[in-house]
PDB file of C-alpha atoms in Angstrom:
ATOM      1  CA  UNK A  22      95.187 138.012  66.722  1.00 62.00           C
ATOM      2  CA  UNK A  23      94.743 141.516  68.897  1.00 75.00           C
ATOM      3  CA  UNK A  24      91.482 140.046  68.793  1.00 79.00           C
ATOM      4  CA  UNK A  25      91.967 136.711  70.813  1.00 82.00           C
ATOM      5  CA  UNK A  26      94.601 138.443  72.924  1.00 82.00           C
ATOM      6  CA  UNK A  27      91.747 140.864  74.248  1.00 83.00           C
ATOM      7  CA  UNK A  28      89.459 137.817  74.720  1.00 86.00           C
ATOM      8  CA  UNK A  29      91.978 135.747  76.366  1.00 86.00           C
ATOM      9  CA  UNK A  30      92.665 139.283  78.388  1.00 90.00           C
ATOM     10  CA  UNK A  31      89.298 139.341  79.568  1.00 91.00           C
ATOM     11  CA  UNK A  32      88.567 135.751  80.443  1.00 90.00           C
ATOM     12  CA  UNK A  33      91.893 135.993  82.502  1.00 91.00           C
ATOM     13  CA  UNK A  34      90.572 138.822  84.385  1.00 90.00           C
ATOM     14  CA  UNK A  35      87.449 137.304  85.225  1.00 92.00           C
ATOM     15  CA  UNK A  36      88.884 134.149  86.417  1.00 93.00           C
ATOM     16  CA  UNK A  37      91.690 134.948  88.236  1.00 93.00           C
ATOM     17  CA  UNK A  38      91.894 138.375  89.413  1.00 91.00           C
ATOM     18  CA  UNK A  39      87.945 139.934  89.483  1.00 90.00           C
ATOM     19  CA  UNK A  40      86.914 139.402  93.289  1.00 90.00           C
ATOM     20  CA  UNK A  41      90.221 137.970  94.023  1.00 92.00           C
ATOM     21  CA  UNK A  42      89.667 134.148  92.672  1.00 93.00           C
ATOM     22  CA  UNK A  43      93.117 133.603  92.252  1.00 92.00           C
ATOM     23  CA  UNK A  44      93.022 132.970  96.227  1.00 94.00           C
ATOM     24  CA  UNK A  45      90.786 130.428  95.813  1.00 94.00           C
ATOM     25  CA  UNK A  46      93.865 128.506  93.674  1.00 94.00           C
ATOM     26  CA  UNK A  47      96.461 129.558  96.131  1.00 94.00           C
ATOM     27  CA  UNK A  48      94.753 128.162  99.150  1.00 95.00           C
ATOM     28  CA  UNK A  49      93.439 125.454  96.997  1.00 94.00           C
ATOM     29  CA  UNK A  50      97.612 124.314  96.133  1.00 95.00           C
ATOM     30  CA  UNK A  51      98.243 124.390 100.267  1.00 94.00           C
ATOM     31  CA  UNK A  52      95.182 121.784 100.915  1.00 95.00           C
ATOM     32  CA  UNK A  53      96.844 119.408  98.286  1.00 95.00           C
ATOM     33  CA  UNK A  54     100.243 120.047  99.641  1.00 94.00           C
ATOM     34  CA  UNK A  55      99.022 119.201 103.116  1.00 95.00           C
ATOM     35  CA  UNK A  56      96.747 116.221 102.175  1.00 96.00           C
ATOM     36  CA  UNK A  57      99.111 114.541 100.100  1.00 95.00           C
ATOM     37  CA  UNK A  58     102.138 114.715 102.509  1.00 95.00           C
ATOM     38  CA  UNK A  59     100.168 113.226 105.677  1.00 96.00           C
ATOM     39  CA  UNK A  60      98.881 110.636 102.921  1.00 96.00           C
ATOM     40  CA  UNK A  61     101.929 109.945 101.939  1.00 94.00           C
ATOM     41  CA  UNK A  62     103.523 109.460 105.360  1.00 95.00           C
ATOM     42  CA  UNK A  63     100.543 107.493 106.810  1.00 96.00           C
ATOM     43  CA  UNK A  64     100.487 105.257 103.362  1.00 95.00           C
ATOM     44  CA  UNK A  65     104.591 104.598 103.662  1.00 94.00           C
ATOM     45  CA  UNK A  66     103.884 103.121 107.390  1.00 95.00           C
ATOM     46  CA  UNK A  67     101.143 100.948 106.542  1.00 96.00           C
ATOM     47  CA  UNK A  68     102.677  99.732 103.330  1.00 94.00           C
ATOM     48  CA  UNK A  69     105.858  98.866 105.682  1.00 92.00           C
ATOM     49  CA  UNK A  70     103.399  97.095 108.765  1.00 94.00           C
ATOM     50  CA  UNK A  71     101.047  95.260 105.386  1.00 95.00           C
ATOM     51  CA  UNK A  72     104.949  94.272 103.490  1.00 93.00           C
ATOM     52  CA  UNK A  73     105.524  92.689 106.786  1.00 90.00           C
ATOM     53  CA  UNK A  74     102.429  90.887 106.830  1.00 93.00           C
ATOM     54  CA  UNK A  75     102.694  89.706 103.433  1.00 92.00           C
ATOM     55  CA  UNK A  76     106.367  88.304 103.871  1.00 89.00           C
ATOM     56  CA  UNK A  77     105.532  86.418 107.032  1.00 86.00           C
ATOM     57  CA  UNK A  78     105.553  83.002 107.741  1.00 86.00           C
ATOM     58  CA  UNK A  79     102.527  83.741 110.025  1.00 90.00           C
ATOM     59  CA  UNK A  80      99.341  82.574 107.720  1.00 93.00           C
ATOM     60  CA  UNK A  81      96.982  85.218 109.614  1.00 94.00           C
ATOM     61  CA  UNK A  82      99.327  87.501 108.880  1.00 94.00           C
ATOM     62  CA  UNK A  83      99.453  86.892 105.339  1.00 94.00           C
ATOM     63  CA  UNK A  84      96.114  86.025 105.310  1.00 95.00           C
ATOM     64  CA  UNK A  85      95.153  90.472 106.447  1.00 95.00           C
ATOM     65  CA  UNK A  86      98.003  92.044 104.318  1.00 94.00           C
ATOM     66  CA  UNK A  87      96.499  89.791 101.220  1.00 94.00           C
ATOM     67  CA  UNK A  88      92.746  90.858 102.220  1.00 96.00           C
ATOM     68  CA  UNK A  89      94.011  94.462 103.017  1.00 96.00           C
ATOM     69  CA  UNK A  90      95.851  94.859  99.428  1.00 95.00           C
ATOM     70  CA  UNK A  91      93.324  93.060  97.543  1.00 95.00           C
ATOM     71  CA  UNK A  92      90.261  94.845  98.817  1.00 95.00           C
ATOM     72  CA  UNK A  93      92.430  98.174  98.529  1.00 96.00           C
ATOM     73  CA  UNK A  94      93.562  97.723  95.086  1.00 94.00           C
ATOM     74  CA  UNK A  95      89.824  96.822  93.526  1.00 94.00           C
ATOM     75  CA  UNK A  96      87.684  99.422  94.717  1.00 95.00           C
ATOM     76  CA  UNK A  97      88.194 103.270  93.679  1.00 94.00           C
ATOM     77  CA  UNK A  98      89.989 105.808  95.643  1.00 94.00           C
ATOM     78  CA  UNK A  99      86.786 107.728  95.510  1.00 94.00           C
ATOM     79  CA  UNK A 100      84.604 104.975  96.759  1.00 95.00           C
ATOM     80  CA  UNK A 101      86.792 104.684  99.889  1.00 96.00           C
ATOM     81  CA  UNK A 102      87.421 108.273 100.433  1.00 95.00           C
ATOM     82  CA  UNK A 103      83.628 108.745 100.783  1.00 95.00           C
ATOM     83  CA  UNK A 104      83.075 105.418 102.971  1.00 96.00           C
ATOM     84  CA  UNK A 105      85.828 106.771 105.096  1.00 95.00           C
ATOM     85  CA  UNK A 106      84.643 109.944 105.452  1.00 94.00           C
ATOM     86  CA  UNK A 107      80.840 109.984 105.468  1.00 94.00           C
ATOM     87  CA  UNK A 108      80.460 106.052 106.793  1.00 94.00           C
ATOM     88  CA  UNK A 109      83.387 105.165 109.084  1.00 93.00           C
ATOM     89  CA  UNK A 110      84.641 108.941 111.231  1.00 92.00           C
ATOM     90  CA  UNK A 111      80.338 109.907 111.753  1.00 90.00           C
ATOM     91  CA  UNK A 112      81.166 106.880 114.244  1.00 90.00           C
ATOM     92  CA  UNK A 113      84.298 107.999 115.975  1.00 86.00           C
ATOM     93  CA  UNK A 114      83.048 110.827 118.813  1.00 85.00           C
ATOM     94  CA  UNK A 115      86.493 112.880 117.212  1.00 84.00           C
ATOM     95  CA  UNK A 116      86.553 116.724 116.095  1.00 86.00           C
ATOM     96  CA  UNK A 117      88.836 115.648 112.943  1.00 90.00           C
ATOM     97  CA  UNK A 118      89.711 118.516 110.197  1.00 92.00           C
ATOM     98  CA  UNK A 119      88.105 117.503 107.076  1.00 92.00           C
ATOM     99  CA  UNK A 120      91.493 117.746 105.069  1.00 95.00           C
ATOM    100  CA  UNK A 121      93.028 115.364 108.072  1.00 95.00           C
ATOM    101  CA  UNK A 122      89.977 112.683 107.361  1.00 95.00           C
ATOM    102  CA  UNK A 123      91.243 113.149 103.977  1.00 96.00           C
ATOM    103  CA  UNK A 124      94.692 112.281 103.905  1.00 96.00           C
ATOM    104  CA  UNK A 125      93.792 109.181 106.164  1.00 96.00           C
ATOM    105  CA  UNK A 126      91.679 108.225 103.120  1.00 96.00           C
ATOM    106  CA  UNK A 127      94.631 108.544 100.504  1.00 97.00           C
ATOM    107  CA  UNK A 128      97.060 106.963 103.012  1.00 96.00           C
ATOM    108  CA  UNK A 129      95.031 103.884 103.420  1.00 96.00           C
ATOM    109  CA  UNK A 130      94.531 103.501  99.805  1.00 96.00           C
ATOM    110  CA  UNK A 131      98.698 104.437  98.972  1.00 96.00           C
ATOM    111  CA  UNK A 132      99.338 101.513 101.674  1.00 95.00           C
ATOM    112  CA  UNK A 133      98.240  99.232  99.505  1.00 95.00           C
ATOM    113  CA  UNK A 134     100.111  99.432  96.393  1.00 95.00           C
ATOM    114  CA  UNK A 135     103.225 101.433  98.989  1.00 95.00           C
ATOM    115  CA  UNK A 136     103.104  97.410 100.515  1.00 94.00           C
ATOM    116  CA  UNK A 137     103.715  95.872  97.622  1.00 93.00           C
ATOM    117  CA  UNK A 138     106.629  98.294  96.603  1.00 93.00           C
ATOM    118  CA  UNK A 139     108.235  97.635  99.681  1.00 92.00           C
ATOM    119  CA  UNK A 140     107.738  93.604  99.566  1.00 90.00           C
ATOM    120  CA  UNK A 141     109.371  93.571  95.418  1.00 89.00           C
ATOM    121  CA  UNK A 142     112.132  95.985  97.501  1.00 88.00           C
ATOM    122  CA  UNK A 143     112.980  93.583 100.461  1.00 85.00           C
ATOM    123  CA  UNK A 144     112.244  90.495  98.116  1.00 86.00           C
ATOM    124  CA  UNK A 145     115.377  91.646  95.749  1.00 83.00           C
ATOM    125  CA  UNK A 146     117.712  91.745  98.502  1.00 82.00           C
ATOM    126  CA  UNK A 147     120.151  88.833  98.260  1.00 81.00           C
ATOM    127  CA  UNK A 148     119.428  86.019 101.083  1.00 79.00           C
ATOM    128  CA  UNK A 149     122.607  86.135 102.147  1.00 78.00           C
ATOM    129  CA  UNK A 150     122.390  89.190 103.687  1.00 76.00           C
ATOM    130  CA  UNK A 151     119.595  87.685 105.712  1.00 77.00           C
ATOM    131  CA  UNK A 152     121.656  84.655 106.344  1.00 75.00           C
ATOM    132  CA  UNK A 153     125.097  87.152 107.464  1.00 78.00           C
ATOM    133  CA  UNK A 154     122.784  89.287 109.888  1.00 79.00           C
ATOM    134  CA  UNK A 155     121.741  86.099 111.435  1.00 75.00           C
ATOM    135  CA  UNK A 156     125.359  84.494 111.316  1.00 79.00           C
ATOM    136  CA  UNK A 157     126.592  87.845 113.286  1.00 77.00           C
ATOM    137  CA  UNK A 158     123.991  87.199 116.339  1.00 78.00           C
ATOM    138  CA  UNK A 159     121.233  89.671 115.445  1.00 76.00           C
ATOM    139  CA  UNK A 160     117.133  88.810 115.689  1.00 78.00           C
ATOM    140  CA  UNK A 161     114.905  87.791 112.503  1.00 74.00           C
ATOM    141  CA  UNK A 162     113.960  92.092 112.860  1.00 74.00           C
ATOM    142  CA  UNK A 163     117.206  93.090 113.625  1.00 78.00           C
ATOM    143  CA  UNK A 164     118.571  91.813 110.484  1.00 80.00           C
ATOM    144  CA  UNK A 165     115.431  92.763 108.532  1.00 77.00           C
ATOM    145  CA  UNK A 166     115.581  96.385 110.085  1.00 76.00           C
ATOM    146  CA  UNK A 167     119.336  97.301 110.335  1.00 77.00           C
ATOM    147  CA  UNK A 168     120.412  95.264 107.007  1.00 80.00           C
ATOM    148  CA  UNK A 169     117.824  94.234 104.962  1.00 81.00           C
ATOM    149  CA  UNK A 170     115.244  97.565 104.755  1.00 78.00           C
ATOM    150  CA  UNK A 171     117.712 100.224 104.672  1.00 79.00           C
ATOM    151  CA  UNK A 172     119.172  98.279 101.608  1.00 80.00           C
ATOM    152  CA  UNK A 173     115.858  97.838  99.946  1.00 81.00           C
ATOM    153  CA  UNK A 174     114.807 101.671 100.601  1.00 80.00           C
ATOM    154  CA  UNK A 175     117.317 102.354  98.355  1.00 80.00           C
ATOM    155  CA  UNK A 176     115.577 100.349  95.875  1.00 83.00           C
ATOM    156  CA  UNK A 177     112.393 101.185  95.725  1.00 88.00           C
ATOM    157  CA  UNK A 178     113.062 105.110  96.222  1.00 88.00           C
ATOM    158  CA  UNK A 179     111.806 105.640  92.769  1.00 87.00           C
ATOM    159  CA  UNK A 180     108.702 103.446  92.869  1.00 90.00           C
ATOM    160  CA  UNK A 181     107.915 105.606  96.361  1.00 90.00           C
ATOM    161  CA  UNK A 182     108.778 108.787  94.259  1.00 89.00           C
ATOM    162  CA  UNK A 183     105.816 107.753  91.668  1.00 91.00           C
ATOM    163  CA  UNK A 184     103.548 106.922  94.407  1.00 91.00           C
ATOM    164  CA  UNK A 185     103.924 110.091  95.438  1.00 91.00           C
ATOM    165  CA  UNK A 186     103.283 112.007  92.541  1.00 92.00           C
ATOM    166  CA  UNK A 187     100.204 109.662  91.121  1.00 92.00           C
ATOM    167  CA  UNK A 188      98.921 110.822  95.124  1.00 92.00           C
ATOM    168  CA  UNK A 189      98.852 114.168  94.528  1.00 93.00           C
ATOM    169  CA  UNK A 190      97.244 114.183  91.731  1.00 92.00           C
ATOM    170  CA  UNK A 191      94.697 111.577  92.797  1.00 92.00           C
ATOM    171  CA  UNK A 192      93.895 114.280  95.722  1.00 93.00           C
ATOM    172  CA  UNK A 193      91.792 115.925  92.828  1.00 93.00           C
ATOM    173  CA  UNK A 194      88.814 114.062  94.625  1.00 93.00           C
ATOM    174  CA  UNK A 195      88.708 115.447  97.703  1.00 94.00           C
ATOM    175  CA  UNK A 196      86.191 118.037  96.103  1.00 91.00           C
ATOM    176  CA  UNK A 197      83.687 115.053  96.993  1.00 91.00           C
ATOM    177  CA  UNK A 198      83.435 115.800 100.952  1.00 91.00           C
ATOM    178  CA  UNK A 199      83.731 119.586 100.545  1.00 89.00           C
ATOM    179  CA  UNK A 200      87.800 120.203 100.672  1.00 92.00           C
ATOM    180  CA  UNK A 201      88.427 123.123  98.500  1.00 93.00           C
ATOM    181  CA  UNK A 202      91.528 121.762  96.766  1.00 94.00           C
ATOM    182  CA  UNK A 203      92.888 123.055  93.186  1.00 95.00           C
ATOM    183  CA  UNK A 204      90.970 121.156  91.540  1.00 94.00           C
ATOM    184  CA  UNK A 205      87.570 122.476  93.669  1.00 94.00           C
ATOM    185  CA  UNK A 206      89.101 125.608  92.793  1.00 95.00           C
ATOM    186  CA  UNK A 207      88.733 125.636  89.207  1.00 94.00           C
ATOM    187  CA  UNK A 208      85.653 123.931  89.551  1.00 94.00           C
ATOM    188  CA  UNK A 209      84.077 126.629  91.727  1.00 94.00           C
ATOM    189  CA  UNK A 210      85.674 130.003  89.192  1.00 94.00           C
ATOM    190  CA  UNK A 211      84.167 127.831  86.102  1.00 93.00           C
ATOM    191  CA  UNK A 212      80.754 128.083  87.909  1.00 93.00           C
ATOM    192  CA  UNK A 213      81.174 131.376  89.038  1.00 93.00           C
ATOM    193  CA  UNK A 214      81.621 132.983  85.739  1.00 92.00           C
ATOM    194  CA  UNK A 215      80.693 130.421  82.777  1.00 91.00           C
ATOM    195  CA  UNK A 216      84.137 130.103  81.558  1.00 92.00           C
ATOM    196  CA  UNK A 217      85.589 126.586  81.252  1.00 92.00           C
ATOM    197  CA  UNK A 218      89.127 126.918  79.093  1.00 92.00           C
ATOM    198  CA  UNK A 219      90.601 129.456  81.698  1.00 93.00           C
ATOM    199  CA  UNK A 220      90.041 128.150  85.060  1.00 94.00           C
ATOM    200  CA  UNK A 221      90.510 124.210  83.902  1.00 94.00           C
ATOM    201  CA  UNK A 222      94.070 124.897  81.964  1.00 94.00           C
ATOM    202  CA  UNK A 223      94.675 127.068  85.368  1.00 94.00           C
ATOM    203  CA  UNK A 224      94.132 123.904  87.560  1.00 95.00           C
ATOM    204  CA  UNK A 225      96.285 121.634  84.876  1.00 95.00           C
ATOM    205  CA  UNK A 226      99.417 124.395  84.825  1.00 95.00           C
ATOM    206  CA  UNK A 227      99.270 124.461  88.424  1.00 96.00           C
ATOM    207  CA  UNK A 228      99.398 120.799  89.156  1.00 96.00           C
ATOM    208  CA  UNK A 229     102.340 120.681  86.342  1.00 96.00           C
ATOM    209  CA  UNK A 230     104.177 122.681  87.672  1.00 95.00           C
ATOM    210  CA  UNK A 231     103.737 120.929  91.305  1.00 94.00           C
ATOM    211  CA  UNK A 232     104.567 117.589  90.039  1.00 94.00           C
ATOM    212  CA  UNK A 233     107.170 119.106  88.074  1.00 95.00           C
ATOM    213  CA  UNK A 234     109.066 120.684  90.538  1.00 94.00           C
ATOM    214  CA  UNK A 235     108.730 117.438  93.186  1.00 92.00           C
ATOM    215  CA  UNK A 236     110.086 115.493  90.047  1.00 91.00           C
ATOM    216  CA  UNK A 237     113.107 117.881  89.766  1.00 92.00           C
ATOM    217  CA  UNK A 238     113.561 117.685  93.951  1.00 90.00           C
ATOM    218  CA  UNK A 239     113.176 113.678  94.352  1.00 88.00           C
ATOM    219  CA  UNK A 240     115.678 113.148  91.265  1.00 88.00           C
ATOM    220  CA  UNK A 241     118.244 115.309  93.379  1.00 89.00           C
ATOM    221  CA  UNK A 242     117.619 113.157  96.352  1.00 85.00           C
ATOM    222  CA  UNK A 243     117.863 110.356  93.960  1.00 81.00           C
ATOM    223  CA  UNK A 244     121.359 110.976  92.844  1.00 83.00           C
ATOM    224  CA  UNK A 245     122.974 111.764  95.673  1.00 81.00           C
ATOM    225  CA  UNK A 246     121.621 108.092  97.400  1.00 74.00           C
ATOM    226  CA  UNK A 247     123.077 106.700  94.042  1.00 73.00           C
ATOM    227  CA  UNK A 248     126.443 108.576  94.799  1.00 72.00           C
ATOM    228  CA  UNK A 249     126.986 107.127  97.960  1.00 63.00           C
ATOM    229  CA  UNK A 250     126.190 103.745  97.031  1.00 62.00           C
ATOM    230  CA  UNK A 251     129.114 104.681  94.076  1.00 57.00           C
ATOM    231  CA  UNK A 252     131.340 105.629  97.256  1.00 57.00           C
TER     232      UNK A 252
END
């Protein structure tokens, strides 16, 4: 036992504190932080614009939100983050900060499956809360933005919730165009000193413990929507 406590002693040592690696985590956490927040803005405002698409009566409209979701949906993240990144922004004459390239990447993949959250959420509002807005003298987006999405947001908060936390940890593949992320990290400390247990349990505690505490904040938010819907 004293033993594997020395071992595990050692190996912790070498990871994490020799030449200061544990940095490399710590700065690795803030470009996950940062990449999946812009994602997960940019994917909750194309989600809303693609929903839109989807529900309209317009068939080119429908016609791009079903192309968009479907083209979205059936390639990997990874595919599109590199296409994005090494294909489509060479193009654009744009200084862009890698991690910002990123989270464009991520939010145009969340859109996707964010759209079709948002179109199950409007779609189980009743109709006559459609038919009421109307009946009162508001517009077709009047009614959908001041009755029927608030109500639906309320509905689909969890859904958005896991979106969120399956985006984070899909940000693991940013490692691909050269972000150091946590993942990167513990990729880069394995290299650096032949030790694989330490710095990959490192990167799992530490994502854990992100998702966890998100969990913990999102239920609170959660709750209190529930309690004034109870009011």
């Amino acid at each position: 036992m004293s033993e594997w406590a020395a071992n595990f002693s050692d190996e912790f040592y070498k990871c994490f504190i020799r030449e200061e690696r544990y940095k490399l985590l710590l700065s690795g956490i803030g470009v996950t932080i940062k990449v999946s927040l812009l994602a997960i803005i940019i994917g909750i405002l194309i989600g809303m614009m693609i929903a839109m698409c989807n529900l309209s009566k317009k068939k080119l409209l429908r016609f791009i939100g079903g192309v968009y979701t479907d083209v979205i949906r059936s390639t990997p993240s990874v595919t599109q983050l590199m296409i994005i990144y090494f294909v489509i922004f060479p193009m654009i004459p744009l200084d862009i900060d890698k991690w910002i390239i990123a989270a464009i990447a991520f939010g145009v993949n969340s859109g996707a499956y964010v759209s079709e959250i948002v179109r199950a959420g409007i779609l189980s509002i009743d109709k006559g809360q459609t038919e009421a807005g109307r009946s009162l003298g508001l517009s077709a987006f009047q009614t959908m933005s001041r009755i029927v999405v608030p109500q639906a947001v309320k509905n689909i908060f969890p859904a958005l919730c896991n979106e969120f936390i399956v985006l984070i940890k899909e940000t693991a593949i940013v490692g691909y165009v050269g972000l150091m992320d946590i993942q990167k990290a513990g990729d880069f400390i394995k290299s650096a000193t032949f030790i694989a247990f330490m710095p990959l349990i490192g990167t799992a505690v530490i994502y854990y413990v992100l998702v966890k505490i998100l969990t913990l904040a999102l239920r609170r938010v959660e709750m209190r929507l529930r309690r004034a819907d109870a009011r």
